[in-house]
Each structure stands twice: as C-alpha cells, then as structure tokens.
Coordinates of C-alpha atoms in Angstrom, one line a residue:
M1 CA -6.7 15.1 0.3
P2 CA -3.2 16.0 1.8
I3 CA -4.7 15.8 5.3
L4 CA -5.8 12.2 4.7
E5 CA -2.4 11.2 3.5
K6 CA -0.8 12.7 6.6
V7 CA -3.2 11.2 9.0
P8 CA -3.2 7.5 7.8
P9 CA 0.6 7.1 8.0
K10 CA 0.4 8.1 11.7
M11 CA -1.4 5.1 13.3
P12 CA -5.0 4.4 11.9
V13 CA -3.3 3.6 8.5
Q14 CA -0.9 1.2 10.0
A15 CA -3.6 -1.4 10.3
S16 CA -5.2 -0.6 6.9
S17 CA -1.7 0.0 5.4
C18 CA -0.7 -3.6 6.3
E19 CA -3.8 -4.9 4.5
E20 CA -3.2 -2.6 1.5
V21 CA 0.5 -3.5 1.4
L22 CA -0.4 -7.2 1.1
D23 CA -2.9 -6.5 -1.7
L24 CA -0.6 -4.0 -3.5
P25 CA 2.5 -6.3 -3.8
K26 CA 0.2 -9.0 -5.2
L27 CA -0.5 -6.9 -8.3
P28 CA 2.8 -5.0 -8.7
V29 CA 4.9 -8.1 -8.1
P30 CA 3.6 -10.2 -11.1
P31 CA 3.9 -7.2 -13.5
L32 CA 7.5 -6.7 -12.4
Q33 CA 8.4 -10.4 -12.9
Q34 CA 6.8 -10.3 -16.4
T35 CA 8.8 -7.2 -17.4
L36 CA 12.0 -8.8 -16.2

C-alpha cells in the first residue's frame, strides 16, 4: 500500500491525480458549503 502512495505522486499519478482532483472537489465542495 505505502509503495503505491509513494509511486503515484511521482509522475504516473500526476495525470490520474488531476482527474481525481477534479472529481474529489466536486463532492467535498458541496458538503463544505452546506456545513457553512
């Protein structure tokens, strides 16, 4: 598990991280606004 986390942030994750980041903010953003 720890190896995967260290490998992704290096380069291969940059591409997938960008996609994940866009999907992540979509869910976490609405919940934050509702709580505020």
